[in-house]
GROMACS .gro file of C-alpha atoms in nm:
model
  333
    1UNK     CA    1  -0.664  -3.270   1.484
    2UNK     CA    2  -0.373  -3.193   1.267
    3UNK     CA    3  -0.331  -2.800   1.156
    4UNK     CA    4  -0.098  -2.652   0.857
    5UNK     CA    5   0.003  -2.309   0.915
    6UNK     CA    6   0.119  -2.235   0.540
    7UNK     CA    7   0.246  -1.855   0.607
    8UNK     CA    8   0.611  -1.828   0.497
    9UNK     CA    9   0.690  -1.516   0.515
   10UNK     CA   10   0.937  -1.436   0.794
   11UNK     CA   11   0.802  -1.090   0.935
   12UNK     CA   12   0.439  -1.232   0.919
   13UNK     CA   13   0.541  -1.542   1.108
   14UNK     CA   14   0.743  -1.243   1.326
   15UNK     CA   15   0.450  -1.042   1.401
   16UNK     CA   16   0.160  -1.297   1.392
   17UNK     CA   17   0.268  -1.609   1.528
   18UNK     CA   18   0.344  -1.446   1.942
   19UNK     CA   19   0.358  -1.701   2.172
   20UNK     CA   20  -0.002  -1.708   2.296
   21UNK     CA   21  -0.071  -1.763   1.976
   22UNK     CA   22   0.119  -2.080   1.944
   23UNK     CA   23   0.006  -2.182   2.298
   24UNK     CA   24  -0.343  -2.194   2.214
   25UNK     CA   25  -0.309  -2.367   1.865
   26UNK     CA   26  -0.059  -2.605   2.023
   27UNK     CA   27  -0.336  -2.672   2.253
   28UNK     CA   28  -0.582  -2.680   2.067
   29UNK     CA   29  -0.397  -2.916   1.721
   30UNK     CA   30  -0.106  -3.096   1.620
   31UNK     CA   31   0.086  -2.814   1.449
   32UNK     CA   32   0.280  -2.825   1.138
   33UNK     CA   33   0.450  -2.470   0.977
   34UNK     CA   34   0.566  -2.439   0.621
   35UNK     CA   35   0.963  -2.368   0.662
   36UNK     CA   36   1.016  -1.996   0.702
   37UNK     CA   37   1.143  -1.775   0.424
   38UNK     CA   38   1.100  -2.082   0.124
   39UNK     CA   39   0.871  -2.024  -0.145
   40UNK     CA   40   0.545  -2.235  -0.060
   41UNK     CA   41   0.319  -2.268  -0.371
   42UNK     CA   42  -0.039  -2.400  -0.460
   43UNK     CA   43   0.155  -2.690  -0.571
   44UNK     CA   44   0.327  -2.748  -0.266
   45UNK     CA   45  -0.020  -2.732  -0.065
   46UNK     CA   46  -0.195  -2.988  -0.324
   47UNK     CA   47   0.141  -3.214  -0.208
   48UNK     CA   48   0.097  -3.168   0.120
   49UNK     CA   49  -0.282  -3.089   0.221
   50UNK     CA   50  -0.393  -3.473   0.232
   51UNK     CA   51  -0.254  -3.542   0.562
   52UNK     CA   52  -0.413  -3.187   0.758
   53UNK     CA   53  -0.763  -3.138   0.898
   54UNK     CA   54  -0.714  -2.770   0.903
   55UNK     CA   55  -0.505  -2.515   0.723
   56UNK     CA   56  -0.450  -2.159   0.838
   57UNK     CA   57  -0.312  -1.845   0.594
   58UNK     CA   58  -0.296  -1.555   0.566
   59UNK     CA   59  -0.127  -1.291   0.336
   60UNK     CA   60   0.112  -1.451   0.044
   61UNK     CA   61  -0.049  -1.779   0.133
   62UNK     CA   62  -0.063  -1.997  -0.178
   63UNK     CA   63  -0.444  -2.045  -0.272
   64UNK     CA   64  -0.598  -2.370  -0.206
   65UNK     CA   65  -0.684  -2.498  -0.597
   66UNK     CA   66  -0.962  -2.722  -0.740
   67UNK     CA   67  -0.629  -2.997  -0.747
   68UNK     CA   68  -0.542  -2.899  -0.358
   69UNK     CA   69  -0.891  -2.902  -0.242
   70UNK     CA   70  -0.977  -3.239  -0.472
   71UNK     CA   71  -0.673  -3.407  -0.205
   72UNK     CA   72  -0.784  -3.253   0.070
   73UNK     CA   73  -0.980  -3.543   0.226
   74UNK     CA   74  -0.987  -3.465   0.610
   75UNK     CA   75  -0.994  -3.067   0.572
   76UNK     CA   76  -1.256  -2.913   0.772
   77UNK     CA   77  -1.124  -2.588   0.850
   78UNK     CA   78  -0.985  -2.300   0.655
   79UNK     CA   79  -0.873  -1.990   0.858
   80UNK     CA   80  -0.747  -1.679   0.750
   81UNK     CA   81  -0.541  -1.438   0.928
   82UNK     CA   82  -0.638  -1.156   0.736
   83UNK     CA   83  -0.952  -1.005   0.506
   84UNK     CA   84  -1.013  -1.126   0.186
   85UNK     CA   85  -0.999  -1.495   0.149
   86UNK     CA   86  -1.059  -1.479  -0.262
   87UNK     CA   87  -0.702  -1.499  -0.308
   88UNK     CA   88  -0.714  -1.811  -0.099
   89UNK     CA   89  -1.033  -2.001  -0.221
   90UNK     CA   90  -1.204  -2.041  -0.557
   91UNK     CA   91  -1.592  -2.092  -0.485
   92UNK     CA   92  -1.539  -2.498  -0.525
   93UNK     CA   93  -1.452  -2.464  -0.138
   94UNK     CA   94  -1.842  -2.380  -0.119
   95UNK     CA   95  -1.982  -2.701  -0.243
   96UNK     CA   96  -1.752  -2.857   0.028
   97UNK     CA   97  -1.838  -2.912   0.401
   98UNK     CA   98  -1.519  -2.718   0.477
   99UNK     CA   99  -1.605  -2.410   0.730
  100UNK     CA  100  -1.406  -2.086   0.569
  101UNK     CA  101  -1.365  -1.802   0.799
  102UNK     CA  102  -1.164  -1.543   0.799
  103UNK     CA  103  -1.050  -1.226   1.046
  104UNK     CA  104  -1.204  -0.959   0.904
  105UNK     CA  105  -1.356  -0.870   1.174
  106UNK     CA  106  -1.071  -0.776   1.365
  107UNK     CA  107  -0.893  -0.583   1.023
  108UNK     CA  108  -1.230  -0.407   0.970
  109UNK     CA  109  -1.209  -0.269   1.305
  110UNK     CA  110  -0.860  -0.122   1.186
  111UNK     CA  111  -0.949   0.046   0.889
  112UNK     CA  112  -1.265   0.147   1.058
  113UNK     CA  113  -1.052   0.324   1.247
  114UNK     CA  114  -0.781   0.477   0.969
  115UNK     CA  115  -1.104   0.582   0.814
  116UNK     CA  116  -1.280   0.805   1.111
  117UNK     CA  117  -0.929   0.953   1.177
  118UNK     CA  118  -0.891   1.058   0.765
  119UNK     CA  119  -1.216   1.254   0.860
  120UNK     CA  120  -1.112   1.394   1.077
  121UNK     CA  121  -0.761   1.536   0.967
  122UNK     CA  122  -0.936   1.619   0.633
  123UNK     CA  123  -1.203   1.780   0.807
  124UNK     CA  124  -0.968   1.992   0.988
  125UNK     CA  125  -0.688   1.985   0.725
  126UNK     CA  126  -0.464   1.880   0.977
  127UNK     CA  127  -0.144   1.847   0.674
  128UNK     CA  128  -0.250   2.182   0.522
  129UNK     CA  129  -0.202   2.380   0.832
  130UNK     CA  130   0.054   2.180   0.973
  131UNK     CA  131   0.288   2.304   0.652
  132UNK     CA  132   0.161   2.652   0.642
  133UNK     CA  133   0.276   2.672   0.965
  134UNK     CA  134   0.631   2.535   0.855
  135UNK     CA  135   0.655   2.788   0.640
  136UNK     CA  136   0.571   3.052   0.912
  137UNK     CA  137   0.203   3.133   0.845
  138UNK     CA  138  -0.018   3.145   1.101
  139UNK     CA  139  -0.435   3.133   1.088
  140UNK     CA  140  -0.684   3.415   1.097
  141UNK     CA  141  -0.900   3.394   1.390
  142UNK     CA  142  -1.140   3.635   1.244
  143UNK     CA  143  -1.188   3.481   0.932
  144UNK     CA  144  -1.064   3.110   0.860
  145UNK     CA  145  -1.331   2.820   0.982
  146UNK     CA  146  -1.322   2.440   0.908
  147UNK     CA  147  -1.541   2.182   0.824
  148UNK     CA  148  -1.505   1.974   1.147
  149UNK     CA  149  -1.691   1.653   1.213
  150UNK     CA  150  -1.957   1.690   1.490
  151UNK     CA  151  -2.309   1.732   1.382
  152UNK     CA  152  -2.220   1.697   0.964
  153UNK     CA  153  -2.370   1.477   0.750
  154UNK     CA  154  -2.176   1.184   0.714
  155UNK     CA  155  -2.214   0.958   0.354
  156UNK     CA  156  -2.118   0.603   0.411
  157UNK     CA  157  -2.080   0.422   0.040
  158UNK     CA  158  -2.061   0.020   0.131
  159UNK     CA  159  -2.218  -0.170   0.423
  160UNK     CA  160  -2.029  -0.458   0.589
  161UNK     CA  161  -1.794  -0.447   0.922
  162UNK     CA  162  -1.633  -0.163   0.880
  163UNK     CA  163  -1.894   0.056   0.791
  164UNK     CA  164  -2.053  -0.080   1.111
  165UNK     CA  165  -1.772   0.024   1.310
  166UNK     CA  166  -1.732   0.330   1.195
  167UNK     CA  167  -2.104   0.446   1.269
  168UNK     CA  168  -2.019   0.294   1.602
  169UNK     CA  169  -1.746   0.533   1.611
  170UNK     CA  170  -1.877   0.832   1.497
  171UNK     CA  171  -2.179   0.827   1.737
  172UNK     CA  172  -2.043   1.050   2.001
  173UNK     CA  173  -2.021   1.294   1.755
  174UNK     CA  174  -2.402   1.379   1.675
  175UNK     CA  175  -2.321   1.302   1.254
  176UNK     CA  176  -2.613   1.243   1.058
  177UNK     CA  177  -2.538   0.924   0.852
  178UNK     CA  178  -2.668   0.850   0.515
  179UNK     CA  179  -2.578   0.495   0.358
  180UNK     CA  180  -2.619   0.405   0.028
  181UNK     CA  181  -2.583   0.019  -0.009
  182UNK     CA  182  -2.831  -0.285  -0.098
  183UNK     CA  183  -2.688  -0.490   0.150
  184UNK     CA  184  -2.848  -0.292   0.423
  185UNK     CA  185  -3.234  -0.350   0.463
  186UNK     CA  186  -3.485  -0.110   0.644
  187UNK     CA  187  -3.519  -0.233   1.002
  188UNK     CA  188  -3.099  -0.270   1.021
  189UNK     CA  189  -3.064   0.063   0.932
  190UNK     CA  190  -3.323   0.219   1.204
  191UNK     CA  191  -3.116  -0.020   1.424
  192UNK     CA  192  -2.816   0.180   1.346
  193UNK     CA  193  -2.955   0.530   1.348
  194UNK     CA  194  -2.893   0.541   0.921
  195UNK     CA  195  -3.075   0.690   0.690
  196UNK     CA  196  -3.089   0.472   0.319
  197UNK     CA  197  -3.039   0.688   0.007
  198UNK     CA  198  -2.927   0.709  -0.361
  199UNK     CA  199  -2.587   0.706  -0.444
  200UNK     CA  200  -2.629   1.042  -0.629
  201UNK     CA  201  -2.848   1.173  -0.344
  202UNK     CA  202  -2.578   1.067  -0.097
  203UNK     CA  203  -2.301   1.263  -0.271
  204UNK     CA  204  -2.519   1.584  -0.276
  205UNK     CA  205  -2.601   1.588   0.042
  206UNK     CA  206  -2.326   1.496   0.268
  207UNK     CA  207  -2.022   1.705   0.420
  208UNK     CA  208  -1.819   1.389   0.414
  209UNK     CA  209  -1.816   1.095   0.234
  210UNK     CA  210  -1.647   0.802   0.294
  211UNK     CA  211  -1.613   0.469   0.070
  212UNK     CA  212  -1.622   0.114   0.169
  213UNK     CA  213  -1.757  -0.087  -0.093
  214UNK     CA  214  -1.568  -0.404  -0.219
  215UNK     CA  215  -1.355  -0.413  -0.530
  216UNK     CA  216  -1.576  -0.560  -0.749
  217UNK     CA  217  -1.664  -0.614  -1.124
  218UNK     CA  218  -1.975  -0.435  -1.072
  219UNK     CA  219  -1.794  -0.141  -0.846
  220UNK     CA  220  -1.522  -0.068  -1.014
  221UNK     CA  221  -1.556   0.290  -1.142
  222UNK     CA  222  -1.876   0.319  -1.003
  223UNK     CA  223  -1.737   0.699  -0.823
  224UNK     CA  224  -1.712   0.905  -1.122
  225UNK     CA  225  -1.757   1.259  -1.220
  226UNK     CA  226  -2.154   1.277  -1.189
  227UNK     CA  227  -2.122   1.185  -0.828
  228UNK     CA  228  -1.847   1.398  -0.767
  229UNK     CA  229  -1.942   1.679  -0.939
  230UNK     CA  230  -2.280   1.657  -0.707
  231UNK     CA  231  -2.024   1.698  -0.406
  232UNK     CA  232  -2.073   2.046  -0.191
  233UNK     CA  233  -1.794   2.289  -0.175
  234UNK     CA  234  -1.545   2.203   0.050
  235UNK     CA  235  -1.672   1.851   0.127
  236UNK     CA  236  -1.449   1.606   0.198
  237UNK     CA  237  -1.375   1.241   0.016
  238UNK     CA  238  -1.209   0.987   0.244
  239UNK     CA  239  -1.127   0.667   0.029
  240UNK     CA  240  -1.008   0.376   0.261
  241UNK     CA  241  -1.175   0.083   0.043
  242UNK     CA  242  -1.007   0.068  -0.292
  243UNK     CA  243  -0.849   0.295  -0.536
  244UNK     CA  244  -1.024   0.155  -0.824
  245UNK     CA  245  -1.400   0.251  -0.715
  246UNK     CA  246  -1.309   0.572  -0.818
  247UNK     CA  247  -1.233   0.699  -1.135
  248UNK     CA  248  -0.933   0.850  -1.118
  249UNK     CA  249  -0.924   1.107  -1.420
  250UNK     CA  250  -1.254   1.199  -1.256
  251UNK     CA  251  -1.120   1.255  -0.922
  252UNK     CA  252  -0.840   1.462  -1.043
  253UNK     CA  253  -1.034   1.708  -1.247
  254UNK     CA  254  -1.279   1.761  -0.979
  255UNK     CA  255  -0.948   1.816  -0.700
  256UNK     CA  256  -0.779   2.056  -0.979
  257UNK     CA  257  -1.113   2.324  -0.948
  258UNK     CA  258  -1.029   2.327  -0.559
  259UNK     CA  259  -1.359   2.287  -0.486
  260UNK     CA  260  -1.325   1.987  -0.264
  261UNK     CA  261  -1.107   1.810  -0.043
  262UNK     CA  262  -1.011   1.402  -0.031
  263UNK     CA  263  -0.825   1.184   0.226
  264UNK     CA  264  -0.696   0.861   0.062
  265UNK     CA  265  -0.563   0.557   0.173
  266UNK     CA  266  -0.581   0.338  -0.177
  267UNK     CA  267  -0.507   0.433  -0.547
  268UNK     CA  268  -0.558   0.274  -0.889
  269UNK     CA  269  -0.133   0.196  -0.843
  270UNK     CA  270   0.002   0.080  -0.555
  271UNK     CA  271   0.232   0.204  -0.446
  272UNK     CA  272   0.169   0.510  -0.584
  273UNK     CA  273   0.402   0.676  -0.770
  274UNK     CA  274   0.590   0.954  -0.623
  275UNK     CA  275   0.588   1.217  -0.908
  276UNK     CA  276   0.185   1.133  -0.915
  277UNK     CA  277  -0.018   1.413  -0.940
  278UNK     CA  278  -0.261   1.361  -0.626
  279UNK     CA  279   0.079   1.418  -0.431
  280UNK     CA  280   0.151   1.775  -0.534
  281UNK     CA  281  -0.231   1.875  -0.507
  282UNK     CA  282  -0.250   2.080  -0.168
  283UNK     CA  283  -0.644   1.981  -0.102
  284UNK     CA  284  -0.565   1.594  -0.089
  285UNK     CA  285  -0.409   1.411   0.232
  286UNK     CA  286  -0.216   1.109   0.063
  287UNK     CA  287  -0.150   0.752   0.319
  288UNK     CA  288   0.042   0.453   0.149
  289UNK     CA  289  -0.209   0.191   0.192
  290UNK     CA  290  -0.203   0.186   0.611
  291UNK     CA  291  -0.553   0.074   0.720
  292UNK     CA  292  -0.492  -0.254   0.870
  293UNK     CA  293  -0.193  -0.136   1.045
  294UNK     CA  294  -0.295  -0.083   1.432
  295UNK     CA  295  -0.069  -0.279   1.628
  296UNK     CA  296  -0.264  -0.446   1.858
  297UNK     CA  297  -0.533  -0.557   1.576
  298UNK     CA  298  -0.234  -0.685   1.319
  299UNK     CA  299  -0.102  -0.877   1.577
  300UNK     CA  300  -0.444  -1.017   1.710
  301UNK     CA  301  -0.509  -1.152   1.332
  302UNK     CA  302  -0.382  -1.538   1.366
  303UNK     CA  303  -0.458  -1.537   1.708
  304UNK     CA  304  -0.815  -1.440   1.628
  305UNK     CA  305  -0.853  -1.732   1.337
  306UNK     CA  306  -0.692  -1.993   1.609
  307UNK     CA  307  -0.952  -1.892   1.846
  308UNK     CA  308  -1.224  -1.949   1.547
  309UNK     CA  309  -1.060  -2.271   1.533
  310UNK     CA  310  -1.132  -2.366   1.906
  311UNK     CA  311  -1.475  -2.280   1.807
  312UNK     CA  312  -1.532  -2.505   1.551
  313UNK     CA  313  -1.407  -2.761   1.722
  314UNK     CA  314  -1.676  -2.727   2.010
  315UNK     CA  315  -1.957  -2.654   1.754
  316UNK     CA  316  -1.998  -2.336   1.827
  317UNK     CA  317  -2.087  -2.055   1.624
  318UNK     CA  318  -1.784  -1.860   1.389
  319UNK     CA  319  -1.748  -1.525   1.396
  320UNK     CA  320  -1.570  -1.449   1.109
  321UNK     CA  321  -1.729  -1.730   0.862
  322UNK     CA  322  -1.706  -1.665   0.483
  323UNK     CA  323  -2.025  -1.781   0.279
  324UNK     CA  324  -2.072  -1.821  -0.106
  325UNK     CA  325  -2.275  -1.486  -0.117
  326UNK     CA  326  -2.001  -1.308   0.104
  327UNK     CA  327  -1.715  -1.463  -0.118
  328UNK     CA  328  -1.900  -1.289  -0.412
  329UNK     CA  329  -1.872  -0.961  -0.227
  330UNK     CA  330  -1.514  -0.972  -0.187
  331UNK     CA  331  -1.244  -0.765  -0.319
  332UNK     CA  332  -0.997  -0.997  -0.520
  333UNK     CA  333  -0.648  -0.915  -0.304
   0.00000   0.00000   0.00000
């Protein structure tokens, strides 16, 4: 077996590509890498794909075109060291006998985690008392409560892996979780402890909501001032999916009243501005875009699609496999 590892960039290569990493795909293939730091383009792959039997990416990878895949004669395996493989593939791959996987699994488990933690420090508005305290206020024992996390009623928008992990997560806590999402039929749900509901419904009756749809055609926008406006008084919003689910003007109008609080992770821009409004509101908790960023789980992502790898090459079942349906799902980058 002969494997192309077409990631250029240096610090990726830096902080993917450890050395039990290379062990096992050394072990495993014949390994070629794309030279370090040189632009590598969907052109380049077409030029050079012919010759490989597998191809691993991740992000900045060029994406394997109808030309590429139409030259890529022995490929049987297309692994991607991070989420999203739509900027990799186009949906020709899927009328191929290529396997597509991806490690999603182990980024979901990431921003899973970025996610629960946003509840958290928005539920306790960890940044608002943190400053008042800089500026040498201190709290009212008598009087000042917060919303807290155990035993609130917990709105989970999106079903995939990392809404499964974070109702993993959250189960010490004695939540109540609603989930609004088609993807997630009956018998699942009792599996999980969820209840199904409504969108609207979901937004009027939960302390916390939390969004992890896809980026999609059909979801863009789909948060807008109807669902918001059905939000409780000093609920919470945690957004670690994608800024444009939400309509922003919405958002903004709703977070002007004071009437609710959000945590955010992604924005319509990126990077967000710094004279941007949702930066100088005090009832919003701002993050540049972090939730794939635990250490252990960033650097686990190549190592996780070479192990995939060694599966497919015994037969044996992927963990992380991309299907047509689940390509449709995705968020574009």
């Amino acid at each position: 077996m002969k494997t192309l590892v077409a990631i250029a960039n240096k610090s990726l290569r830096e902080l993917f590509w450890g050395e039990s990493a290379v062990r096992k795909l050394t072990a495993l293939s014949e390994a070629d890498f794309v030279p370090e730091g040189e632009p590598f383009t969907s052109r380049d792959l077409a030029e050079r794909i012919a010759e490989y039997d597998a191809v691993i990416t991740s992000w900045g990878s060029p994406t394997l075109t109808p030309e590429a895949l139409a030259r890529a004669g022995r490929l049987k395996f297309i692994g991607h060291g991070a989420g999203s493989v739509a900027s990799i593939v186009t949906e020709d791959v899927f009328d191929t006998s290529i396997a597509v996987t991806s490690a999603n699994p182990v980024l979901a488990h990431s921003t899973a985690e970025c996610a629960v933690a946003l509840m958290f420090a928005g539920a306790w508005n960890l940044q608002g008392n943190a400053e008042r305290l800089k500026r040498g206020e201190w709290s009212d024992n008598s009087r000042e409560t917060v919303l807290g996390v155990t035993r609130r009623v917990v709105g989970l928008v999106g079903f995939g892996e990392i809404s499964k992990q974070v109702i993993r997560m959250l189960q010490p806590f004695g939540v109540r979780i609603l989930l609004h999402s088609s993807h997630c039929g009956e018998e699942e749900a009792a599996a999980l402890g969820v209840e199904r509901c409504g969108l609207n419904e979901l937004f009027e009756r939960s302390d916390i909501v939390s969004l992890h749809s896809t980026w999609t055609p059909r979801t863009e926008g789909m948060i807008g001032a109807e669902q918001l406006g059905r939000m409780r008084d000093g609920a919470l919003l945690v957004n670690t999916a994608r800024g444009p689910i939400v309509r922003e003007q919405a958002l903004l109008a709703e977070l002007r009243r004071g009437r609710i609080f959000a945590a955010l992770d992604v924005y319509d821009r990126e990077p967000l501005p710094a004279n941007h409004e949702l930066l100088a509101l005090p009832n919003v908790m701002c993050l540049p875009h972090i939730g794939g960023f635990h250490g252990l789980m960033k650097r686990e992502l190549c190592e996780f699609v070479v192990d995939e790898l060694g599966r497919f090459a015994r037969g044996e079942r992927l963990l992380g496999q991309v299907t047509l349906e689940r390509y449709r799902r995705s968020t574009p980058r």
